Each structure stands twice: as C-alpha cells, then as structure tokens.
Short mmCIF file of C-alpha atoms and ligand atoms in Angstrom, two decimals:
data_model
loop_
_atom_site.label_atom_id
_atom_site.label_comp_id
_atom_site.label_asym_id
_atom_site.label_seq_id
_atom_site.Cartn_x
_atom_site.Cartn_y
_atom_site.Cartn_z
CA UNK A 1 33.91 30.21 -41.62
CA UNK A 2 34.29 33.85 -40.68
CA UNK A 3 30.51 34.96 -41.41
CA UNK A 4 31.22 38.50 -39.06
CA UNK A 5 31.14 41.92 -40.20
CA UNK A 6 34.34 44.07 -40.37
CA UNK A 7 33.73 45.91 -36.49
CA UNK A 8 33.13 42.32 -35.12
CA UNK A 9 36.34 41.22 -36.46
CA UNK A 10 38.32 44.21 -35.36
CA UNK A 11 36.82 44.62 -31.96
CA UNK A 12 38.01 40.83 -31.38
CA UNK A 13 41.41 41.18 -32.95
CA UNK A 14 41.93 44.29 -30.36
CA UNK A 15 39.93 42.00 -27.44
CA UNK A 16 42.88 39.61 -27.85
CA UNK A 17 45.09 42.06 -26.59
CA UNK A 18 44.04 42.88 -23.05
CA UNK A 19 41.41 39.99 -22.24
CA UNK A 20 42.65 36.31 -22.55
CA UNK A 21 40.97 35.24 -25.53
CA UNK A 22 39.25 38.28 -26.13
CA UNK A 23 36.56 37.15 -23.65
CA UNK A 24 35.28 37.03 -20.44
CA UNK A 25 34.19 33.91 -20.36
CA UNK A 26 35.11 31.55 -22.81
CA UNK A 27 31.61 30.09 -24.43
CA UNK A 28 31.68 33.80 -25.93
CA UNK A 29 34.85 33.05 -28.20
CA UNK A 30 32.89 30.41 -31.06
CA UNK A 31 35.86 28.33 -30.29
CA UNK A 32 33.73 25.62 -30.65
CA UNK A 33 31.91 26.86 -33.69
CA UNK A 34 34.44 28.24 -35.28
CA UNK A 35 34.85 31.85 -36.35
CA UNK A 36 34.64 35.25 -34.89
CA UNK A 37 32.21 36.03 -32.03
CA UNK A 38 29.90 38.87 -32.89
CA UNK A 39 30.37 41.48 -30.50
CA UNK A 40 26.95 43.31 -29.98
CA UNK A 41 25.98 47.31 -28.73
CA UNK A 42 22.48 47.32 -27.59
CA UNK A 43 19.27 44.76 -27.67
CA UNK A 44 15.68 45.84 -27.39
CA UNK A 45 12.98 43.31 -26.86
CA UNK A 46 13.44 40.24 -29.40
CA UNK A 47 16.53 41.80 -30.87
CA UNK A 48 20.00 42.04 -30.58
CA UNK A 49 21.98 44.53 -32.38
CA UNK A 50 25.63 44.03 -33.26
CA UNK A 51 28.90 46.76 -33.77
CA UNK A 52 27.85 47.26 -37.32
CA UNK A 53 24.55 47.65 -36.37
CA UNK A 54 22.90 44.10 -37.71
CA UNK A 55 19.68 42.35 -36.18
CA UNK A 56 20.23 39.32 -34.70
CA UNK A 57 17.04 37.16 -33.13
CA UNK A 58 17.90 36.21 -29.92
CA UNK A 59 17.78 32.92 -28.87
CA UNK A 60 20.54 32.94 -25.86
CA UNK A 61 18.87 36.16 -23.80
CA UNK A 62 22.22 36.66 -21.81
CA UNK A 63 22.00 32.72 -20.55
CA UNK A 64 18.33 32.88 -19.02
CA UNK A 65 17.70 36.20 -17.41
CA UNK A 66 16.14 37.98 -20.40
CA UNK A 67 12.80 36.01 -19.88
CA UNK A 68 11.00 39.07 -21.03
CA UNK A 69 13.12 40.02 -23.67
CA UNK A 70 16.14 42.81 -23.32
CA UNK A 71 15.58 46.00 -22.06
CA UNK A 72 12.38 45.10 -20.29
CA UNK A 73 10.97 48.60 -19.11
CA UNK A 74 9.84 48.22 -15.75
CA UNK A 75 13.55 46.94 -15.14
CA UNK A 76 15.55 49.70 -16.59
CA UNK A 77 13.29 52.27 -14.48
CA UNK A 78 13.41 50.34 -11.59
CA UNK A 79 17.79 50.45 -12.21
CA UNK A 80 17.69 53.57 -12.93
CA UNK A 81 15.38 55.84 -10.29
CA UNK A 82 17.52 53.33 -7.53
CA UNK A 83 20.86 54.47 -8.72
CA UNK A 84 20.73 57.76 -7.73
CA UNK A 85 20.01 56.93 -4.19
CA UNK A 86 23.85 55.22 -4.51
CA UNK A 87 24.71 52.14 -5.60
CA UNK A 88 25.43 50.46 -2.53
CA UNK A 89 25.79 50.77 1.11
CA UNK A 90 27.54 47.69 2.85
CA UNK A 91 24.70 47.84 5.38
CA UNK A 92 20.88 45.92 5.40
CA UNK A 93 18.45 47.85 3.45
CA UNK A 94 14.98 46.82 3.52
CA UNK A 95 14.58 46.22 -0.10
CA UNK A 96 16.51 42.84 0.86
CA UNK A 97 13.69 41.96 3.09
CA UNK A 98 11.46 42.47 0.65
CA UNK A 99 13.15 40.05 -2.21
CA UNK A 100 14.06 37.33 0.49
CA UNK A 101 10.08 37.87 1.02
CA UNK A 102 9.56 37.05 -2.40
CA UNK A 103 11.98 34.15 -3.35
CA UNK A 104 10.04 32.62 -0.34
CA UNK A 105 6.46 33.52 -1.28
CA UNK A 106 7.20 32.15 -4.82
CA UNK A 107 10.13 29.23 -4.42
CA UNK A 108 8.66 26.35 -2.64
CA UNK A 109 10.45 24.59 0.01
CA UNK A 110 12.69 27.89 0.72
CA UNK A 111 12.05 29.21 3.92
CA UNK A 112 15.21 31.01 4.10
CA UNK A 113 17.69 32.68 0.94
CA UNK A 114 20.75 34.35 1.10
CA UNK A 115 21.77 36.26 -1.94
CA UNK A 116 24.56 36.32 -3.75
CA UNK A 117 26.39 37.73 -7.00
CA UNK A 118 27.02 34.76 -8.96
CA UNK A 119 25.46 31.43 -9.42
CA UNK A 120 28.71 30.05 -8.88
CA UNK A 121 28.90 31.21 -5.18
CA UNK A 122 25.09 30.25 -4.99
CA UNK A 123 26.34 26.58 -5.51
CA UNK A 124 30.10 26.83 -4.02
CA UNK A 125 27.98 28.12 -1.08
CA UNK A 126 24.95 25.33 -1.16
CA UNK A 127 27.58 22.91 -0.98
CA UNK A 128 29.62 23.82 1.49
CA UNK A 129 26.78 24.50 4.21
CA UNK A 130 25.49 20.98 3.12
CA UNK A 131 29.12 19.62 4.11
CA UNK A 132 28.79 21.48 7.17
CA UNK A 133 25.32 20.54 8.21
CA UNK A 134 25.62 17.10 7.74
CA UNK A 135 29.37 16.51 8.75
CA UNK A 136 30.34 14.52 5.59
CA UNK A 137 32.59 15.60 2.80
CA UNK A 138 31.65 13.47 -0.38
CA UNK A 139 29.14 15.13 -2.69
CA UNK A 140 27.16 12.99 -6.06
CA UNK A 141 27.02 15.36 -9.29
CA UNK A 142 25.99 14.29 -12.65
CA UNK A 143 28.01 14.31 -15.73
CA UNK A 144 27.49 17.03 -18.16
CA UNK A 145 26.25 19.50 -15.42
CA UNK A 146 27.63 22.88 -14.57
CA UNK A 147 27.64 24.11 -11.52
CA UNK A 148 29.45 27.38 -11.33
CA UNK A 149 33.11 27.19 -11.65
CA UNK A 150 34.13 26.53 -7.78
CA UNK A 151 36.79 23.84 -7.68
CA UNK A 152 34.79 20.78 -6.43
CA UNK A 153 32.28 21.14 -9.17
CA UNK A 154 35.22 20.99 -12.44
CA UNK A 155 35.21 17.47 -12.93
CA UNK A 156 32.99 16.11 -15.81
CA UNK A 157 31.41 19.75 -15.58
CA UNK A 158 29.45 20.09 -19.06
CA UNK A 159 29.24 23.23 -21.64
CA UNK A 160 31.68 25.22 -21.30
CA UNK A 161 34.69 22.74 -20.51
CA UNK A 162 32.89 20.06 -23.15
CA UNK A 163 33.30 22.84 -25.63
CA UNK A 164 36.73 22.85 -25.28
CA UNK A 165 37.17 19.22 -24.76
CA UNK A 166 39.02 20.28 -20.88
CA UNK A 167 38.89 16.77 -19.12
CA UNK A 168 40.96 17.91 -16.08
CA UNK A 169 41.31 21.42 -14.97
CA UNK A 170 45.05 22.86 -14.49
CA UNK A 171 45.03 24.85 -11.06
CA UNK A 172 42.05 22.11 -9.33
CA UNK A 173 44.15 20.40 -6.84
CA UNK A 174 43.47 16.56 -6.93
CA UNK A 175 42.49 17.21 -3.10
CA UNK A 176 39.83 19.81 -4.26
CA UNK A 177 37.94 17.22 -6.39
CA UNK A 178 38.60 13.94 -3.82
CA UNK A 179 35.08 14.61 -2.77
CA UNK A 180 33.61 14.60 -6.05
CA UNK A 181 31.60 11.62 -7.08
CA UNK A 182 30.14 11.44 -10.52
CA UNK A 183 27.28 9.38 -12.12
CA UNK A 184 25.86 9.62 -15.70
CA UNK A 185 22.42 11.66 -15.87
CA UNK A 186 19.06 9.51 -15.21
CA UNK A 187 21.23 6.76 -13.99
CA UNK A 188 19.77 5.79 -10.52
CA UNK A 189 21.67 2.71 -10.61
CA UNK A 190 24.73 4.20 -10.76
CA UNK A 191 23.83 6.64 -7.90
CA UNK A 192 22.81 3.98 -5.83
CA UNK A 193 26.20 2.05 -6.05
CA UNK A 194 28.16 5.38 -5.21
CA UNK A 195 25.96 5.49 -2.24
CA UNK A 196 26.52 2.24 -0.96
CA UNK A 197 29.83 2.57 -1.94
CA UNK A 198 30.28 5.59 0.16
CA UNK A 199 28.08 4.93 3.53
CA UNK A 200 27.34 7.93 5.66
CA UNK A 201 29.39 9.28 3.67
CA UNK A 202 28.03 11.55 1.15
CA UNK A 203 26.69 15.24 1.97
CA UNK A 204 25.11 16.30 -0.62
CA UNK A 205 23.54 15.07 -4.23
CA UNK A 206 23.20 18.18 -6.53
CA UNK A 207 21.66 18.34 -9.72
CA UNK A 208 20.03 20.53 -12.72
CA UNK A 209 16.56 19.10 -12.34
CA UNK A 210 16.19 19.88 -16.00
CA UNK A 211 20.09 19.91 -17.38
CA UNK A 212 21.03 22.54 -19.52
CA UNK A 213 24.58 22.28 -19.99
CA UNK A 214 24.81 19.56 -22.13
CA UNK A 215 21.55 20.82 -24.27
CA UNK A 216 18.33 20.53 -22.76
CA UNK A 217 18.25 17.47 -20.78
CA UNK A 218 15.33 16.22 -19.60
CA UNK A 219 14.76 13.83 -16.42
CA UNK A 220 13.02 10.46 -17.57
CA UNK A 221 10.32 9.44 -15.27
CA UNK A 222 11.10 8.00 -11.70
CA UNK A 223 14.48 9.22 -11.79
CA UNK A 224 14.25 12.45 -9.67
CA UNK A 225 11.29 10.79 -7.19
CA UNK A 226 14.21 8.44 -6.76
CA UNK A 227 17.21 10.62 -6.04
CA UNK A 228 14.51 12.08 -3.59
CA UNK A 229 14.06 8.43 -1.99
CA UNK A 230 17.76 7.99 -1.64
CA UNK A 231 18.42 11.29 0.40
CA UNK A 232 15.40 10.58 2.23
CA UNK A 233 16.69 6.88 3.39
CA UNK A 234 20.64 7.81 3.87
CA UNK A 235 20.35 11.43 5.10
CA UNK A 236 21.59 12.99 1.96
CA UNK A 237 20.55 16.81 1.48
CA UNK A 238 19.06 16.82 -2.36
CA UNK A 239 20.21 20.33 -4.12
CA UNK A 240 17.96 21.39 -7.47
CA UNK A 241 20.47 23.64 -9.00
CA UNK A 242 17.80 25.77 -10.54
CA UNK A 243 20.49 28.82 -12.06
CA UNK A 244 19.03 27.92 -15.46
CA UNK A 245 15.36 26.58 -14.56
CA UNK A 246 14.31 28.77 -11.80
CA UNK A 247 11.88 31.63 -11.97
CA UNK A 248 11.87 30.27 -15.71
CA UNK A 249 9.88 26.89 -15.60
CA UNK A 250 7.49 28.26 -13.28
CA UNK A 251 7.34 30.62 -10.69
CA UNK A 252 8.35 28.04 -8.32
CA UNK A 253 11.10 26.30 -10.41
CA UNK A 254 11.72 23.02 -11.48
CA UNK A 255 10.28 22.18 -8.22
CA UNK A 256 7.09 23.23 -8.49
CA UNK A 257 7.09 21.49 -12.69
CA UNK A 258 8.62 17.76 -11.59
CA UNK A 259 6.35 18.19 -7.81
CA UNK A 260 10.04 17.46 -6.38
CA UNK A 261 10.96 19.00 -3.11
CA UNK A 262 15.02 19.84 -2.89
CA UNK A 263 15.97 20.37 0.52
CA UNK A 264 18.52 23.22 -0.91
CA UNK A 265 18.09 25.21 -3.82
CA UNK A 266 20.67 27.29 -5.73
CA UNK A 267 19.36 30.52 -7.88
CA UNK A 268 21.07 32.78 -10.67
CA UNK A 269 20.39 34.23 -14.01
CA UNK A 270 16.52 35.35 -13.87
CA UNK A 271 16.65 36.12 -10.47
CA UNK A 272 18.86 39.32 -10.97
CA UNK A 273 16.90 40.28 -14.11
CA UNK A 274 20.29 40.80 -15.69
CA UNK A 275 22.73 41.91 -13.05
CA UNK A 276 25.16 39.95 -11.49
CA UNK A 277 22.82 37.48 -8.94
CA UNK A 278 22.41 34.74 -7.27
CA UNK A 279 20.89 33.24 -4.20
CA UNK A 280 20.92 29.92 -2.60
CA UNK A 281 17.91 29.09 -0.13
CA UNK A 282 16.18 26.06 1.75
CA UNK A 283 15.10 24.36 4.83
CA UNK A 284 15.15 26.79 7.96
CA UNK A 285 17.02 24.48 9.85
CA UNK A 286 19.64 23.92 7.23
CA UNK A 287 20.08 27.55 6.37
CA UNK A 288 20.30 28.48 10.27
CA UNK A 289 23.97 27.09 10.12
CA UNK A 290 25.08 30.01 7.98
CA UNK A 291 27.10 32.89 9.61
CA UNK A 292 26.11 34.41 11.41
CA UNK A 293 23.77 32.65 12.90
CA UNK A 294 25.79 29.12 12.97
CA UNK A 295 29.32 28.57 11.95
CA UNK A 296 28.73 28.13 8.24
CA UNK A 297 31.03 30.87 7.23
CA UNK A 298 29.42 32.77 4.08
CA UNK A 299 29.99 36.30 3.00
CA UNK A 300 30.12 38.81 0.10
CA UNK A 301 31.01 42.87 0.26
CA UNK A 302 28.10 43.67 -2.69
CA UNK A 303 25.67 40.63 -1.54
CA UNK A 304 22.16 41.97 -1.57
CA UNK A 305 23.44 45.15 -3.61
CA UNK A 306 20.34 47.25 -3.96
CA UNK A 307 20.79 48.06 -8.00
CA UNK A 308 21.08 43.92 -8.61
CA UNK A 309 17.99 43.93 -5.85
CA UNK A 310 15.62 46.35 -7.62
CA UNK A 311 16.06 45.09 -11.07
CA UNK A 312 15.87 41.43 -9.54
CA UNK A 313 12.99 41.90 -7.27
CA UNK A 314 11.42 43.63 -10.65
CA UNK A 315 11.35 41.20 -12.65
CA UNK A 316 10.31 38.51 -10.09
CA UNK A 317 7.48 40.03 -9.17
CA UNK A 318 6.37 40.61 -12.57
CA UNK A 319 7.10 37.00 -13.13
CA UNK A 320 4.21 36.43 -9.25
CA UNK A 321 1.98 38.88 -10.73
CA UNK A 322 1.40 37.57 -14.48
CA UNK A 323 1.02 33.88 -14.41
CA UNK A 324 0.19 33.39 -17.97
CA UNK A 325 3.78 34.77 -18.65
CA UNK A 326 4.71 30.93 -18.30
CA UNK A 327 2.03 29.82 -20.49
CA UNK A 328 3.13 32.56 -23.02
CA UNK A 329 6.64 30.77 -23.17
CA UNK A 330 5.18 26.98 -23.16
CA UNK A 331 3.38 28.14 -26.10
CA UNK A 332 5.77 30.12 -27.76
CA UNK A 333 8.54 27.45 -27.40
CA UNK A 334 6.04 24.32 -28.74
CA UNK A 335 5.63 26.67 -31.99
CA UNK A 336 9.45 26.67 -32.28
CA UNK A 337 9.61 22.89 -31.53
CA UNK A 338 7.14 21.80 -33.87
CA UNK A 339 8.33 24.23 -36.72
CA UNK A 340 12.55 23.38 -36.16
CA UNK A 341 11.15 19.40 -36.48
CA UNK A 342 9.26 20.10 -39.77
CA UNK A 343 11.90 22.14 -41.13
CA UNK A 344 14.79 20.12 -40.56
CA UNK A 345 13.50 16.82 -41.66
CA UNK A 346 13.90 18.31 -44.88
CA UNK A 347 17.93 17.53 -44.38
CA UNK A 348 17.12 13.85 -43.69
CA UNK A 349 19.94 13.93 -41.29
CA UNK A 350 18.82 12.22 -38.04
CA UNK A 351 18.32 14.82 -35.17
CA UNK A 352 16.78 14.93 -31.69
CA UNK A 353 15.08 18.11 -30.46
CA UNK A 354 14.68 18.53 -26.07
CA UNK A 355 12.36 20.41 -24.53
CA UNK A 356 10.81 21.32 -21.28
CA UNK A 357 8.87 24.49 -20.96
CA UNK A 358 10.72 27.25 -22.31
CA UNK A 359 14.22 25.30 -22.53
CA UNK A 360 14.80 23.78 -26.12
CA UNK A 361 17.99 22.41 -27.90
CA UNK A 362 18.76 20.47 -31.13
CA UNK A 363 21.12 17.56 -31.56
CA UNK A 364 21.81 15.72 -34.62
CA UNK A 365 21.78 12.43 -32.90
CA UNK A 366 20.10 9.26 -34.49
CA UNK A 367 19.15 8.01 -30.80
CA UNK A 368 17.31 9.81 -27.86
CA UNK A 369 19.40 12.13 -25.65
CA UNK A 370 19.56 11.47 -22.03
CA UNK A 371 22.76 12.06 -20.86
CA UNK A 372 26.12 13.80 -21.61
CA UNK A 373 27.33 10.86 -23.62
CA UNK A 374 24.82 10.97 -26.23
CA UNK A 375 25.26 14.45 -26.60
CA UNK A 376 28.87 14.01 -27.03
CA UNK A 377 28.41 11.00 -29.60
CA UNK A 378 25.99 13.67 -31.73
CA UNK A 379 27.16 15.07 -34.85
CA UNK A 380 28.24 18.36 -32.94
CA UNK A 381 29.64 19.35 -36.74
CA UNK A 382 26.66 19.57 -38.14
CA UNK A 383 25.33 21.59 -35.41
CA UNK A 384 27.88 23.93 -35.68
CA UNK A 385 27.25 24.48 -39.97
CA UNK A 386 23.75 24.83 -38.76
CA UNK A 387 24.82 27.85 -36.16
CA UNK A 388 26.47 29.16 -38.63
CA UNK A 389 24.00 29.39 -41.36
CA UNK A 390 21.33 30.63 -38.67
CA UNK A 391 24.07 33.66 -37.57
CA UNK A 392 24.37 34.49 -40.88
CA UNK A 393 20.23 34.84 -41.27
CA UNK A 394 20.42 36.64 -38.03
CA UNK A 395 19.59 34.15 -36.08
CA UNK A 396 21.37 34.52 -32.72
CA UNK A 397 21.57 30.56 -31.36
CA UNK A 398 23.59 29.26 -28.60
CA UNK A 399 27.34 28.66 -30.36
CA UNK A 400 27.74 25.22 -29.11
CA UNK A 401 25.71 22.13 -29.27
CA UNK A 402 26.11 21.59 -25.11
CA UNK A 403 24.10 25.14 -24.63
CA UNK A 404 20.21 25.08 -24.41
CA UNK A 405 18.86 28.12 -25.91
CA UNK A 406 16.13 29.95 -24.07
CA UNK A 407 13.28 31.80 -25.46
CA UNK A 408 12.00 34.90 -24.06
CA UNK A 409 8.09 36.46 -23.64
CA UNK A 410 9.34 39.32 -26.41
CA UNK A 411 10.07 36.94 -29.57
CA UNK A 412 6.56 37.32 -31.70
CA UNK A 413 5.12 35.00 -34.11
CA UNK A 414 6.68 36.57 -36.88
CA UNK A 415 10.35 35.89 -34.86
CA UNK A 416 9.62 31.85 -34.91
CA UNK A 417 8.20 32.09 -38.10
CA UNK A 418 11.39 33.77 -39.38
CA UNK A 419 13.37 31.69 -37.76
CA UNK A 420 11.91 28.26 -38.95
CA UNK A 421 12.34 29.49 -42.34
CA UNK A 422 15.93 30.11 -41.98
CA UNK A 423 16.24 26.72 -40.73
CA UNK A 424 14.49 25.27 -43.69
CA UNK A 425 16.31 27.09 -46.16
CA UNK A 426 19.50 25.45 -44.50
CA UNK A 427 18.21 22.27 -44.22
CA UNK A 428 17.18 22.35 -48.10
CA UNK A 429 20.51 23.51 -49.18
CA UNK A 430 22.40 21.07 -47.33
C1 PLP B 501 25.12 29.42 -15.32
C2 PLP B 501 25.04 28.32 -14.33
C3 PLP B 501 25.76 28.34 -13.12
C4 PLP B 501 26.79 29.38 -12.82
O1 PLP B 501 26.26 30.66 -12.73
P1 PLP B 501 27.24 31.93 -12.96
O2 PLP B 501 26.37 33.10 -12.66
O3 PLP B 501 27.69 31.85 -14.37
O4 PLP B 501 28.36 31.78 -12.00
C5 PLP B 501 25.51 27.34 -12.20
N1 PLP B 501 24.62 26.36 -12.44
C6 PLP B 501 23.93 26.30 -13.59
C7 PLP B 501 22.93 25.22 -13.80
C8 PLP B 501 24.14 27.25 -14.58
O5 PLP B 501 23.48 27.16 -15.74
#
C-alpha cells in the first residue's frame, strides 16, 4: 500500500527518529490508511506540492483555515509587512482591538472574545469559565466530537482517537473525566435523561453544531432548537464549538446557518488564516468572569500575537467584505456532491455522502449517518482503498473516514471535474 514517492518515504523514515511517529500530530501518520504520509514543500491556491515535487488537489486545506485556498495573497503580505515591526510584544496592541471588533461585528451572540493559540485552549478555556460561572462541575458532550485535546474532553472524543481505535487515554486521570457525560449525536432523549439524572448539576452542554470529527455530521431537525430548550429550562450554558464551522458556514457560523444562539462559542482554524489561533467568545456577562476582570483565571504569553492577528484579522475581513465567498463554496461543494454520487454508484457498493455548506464526507454505509456509531459500523476499508486510489491520482483527501474534508474558494471547475473522474475511474475498476 505504499503509493509515496522515494523523498516521502525517506523524509518519514528519518521523521521517526526525532518526532514520535514521525508526526506532530498523529492523523498525519496514514496509520489509519495505511502507508506512508506524503510529506509536502509548498501549496499555491488549489494545489499542494509534495518533496518530489508532485501535485496533489487539496481537499484537507490544513483542517479548515485555507478557505481561500493556500497562499492567499492578501495574507502573506499582511504576515509579512507585520513581521518586521517584531513578532511580538507581550503588551496590548491595538490590532487586538480591532479583531475582537470584528469577531463581534461578524459572530452573533459574541459580545466579548478572548483569543487564543489553539482551539484546544479555546474549548479547555470555554469550559472551564462555564464551570466557573455557573458553579457546577458536570459537562454533556457528544460522542464522536473533538474538542481539542484538554483532559475532560478525551473520552469518546472522535477522529483522531477513532482512528486509532484509543478508547481510554493513558495519562487522563479517572478524576479528570468524572465530569464528563456523554450522549450519542441527535439523541435528545438521551440528553434529557443525563440531565435529569444530574439536577443542577451540569455546567455546560458543548457541541459541533455541524460535527466534523466523525465525517460530516449533520444535526437532524429539532435536535439543536432542543438542546437550546434544555439549557434554557435548567440553566445550562449551550457551547457551539465552531473550530471547524466558524467563519466557514457563514460569516456568523453555524449560528447564524441553524438560527441557533450558543451562549459560548469556541473559534480556531479559519480564524487565524493559518497560524496558530483560536478564540473563545460569548455573553458579556459570562465572559466578565475571566481574569482579570473576575476570577476565571485564563492566560497565554503569545495570546493575541500580532503576526497570528494580521493574517487572522485578514482573512476575516475578507471573509465580512465578500459575501458571495460563501455562496462560491455552497456551489462549489454541491458540484462535488452531485458528481462523487454519480461517480461512485458506478461501484454499486452502498455509500452515504454528508454535507452542509462547504463541509462534505463519504461513507460507505448502507444506512444514513447520524452519529458516531454509524460511522464506525461503515466499511471504513473501503474508504481507505478509495483514499488511496485518489492519492495516487493526486487527489489529496482526508486519510481517514472520521475526517470531513473541506473545500476551499481556489479549487476551479476543472479541480472537481478532475477529481470526479478519478473517483469514477476507481469506482469502475473496483
Ligand atoms: C480542530 C478542532 C479542535 C482543536 O483545535 P486545535 O487547534 O487542533 O487545538 C477543537 N474542536 C473542533 C471541532 C476541531 O475540529
């Protein structure tokens, strides 16, 4: 199964030496695929380019933030006119003014952000200033979502741990993940028995409004208007972790698509246009608990730093000023849809393909997929012969079948066209 090229290989073999697995982070290994990860040196628009120079189509766009495709001008200018003013301070800077400004003028229901370098902290920190504001400890979190890699959240976490088939996470303390409660995705019965289960309680109920760690998941109707009910009626702060579907859905998020209103909202991946960001905002009167203003304690050396600012606020506004960007990726992403559905019926293996807005995934189920349990029950095999065969046409995919992929403004019609026909010729050989 090793379809790489010779400087893939090597690089990896060498990787294995000083990084643990020859990654830094493990999705990037094709564990679950199989094979050698392709280790890439530069990617312009559409394209990704590996170490011996090949063309890959890119359907991952670093996890999200390359909604305009790699290398997006305005972006790189922005980076690199601010880097020679230094490349941080450790004091305010009113370029941090200016992008709180703007997460609030486009995120609705955020009156308040604080940024961060991670989306991990942006939900390690969401969670622990709803714990604080509310006084409780328990939190609800769905199966089959990620978010971030704090303690609390490891337990039935999605992707990257159902890739690797982790269950329970050496090094998370069984007092870390007391708190935890877990339902199964668009159960609402299920929440509503932890909740009476667990009166007063329960903090916090966080969620990927549209879940992307197990493929693209998509909310069936009723079930987030009743999560919404449930805070509403038991004092439970609702968290859209929107790392994957903010800035990316809309301009206002997965809020602003579903017409839900989160009381906190987590942020990561577009919203540092490729540097290392994230943000978690809200309520006012929630986010006034947060040091220094209440006794929230919350805190990061190279929060706000102004290179991951300017490329961030970049791309953001770009995102406020051209509305029909979102349109753009609707369209583009239907095209993809309707072309992967006609092209791999020709298999006449049974498969199910998600989507919502520019979020799509494929999995070669023979039932609808709702939750983390059908995607587990999937032929995940098959998927991963079909990322194979797509790699080797140069078609970069996500390389697991718990990964939605997410297409970007720069892919052209000749990119989806190419790319349906490498899915046909797979499906007619197979
Ligand atoms: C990627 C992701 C995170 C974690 O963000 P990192 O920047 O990788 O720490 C959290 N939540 C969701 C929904 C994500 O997709």
């Amino acid at each position: 199964m090793d379809n790489t090229t010779n400087k893939s290989s090597a690089l990896f073999a060498r990787a294995q030496q000083s990084i643990p697995g020859g990654v830094n982070s493990p999705v990037r290994a094709f564990r679950s695929v199989g094979g050698t990860p392709v280790f890439m040196q530069r990617a312009s628009g559409a394209y990704m380019y590996d170490a011996d120079n090949k063309r890959y189509i890119d359907y991952i766009n670093s996890w999200g933030p390359m909604l305009l495709g790699h290398a997006y001008g305005p972006v790189v200018a922005a980076i690199q006119e601010r880097a020679a003013y230094s490349t941080s301070y450790g004091a305010p800077t009113e370029l941090e003014i200016e992008m709180a400004e703007l997460i609030v003028s486009m995120a609705p229901n955020v009156d308040m952000v604080r940024m961060v370098s991670s989306g991990t902290e942006a939900c390690m920190s969401a969670l622990r200033l709803a714990r604080g504001f509310t006084g409780r400890n328990k939190f609800i979190k769905f199966e089959g979502c990620y978010h971030g890699h704090a303690d609390a959240f490891l337990v039935k976490a999605g992707s990257g741990l159902a890739t690797f088939n982790i269950q329970t996470v050496p090094g998370v303390t069984a007092g870390a993940s007391m708190d935890t409660l877990t339902a199964p995705y668009n159960d609402l019965e299920a929440v509503e028995q932890l909740v009476n289960d667990n009166q007063g309680a329960i903090a916090a109920i966080i969620i990927e409004p549209v879940a992307g760690n197990m493929g693209c998941i998509v909310p069936v109707p009723g079930f987030m208007e009743g999560l919404r009910s449930i805070c509403d009626r038991e004092g439970i702060l609702l968290i859209f972790d929107e790392v994957m579907t903010g800035f990316r859905l809309a301009a206002g998020g997965a809020q602003e698509r579903l017409g839900i209103r989160a009381d906190l909202v987590t942020y990561g991946k577009v919203i540092g246009g490729g540097m290392p960001v994230g943000a978690f905002g809200g309520r006012r009167d929630i986010m006034q608990h947060i040091a220094p203003l209440g006794n929230v304690y919350q805190a990061g050396t190279l929060s706000g730093n102004p290179i991951a600012m300017i490329a961030g606020y970049t791309m953001l506004k770009t995102l406020q000023d051209n509305p029909g960007i979102y349109t753009q990726l609707d369209q583009t992403t239907e095209k993809l849809h309707a072309g992967l559905a006609d092209a791999l019926a020709i298999a006449g293996r049974p498969f199910v393909i998600n989507r919502f807005g520019s979020m799509i995934s494929v999995h070669f189920s023979d039932k609808p997929v709702t939750n983390f349990t059908d995607a587990a029950t999937a032929d995940n095999a098959l998927f991963n012969r079909f990322f194979h065969a797509m790699l080797d046409k140069g078609i970069y995919l996500p390389p697991s079948a718990y990964e939605t992929w997410f297409v970007s403004t720069a892919l052209s019609d000749e990119d989806i066209s190419e790319t349906i026909a490498a899915a046909r010729e797979w499906a007619g050989a197979l």
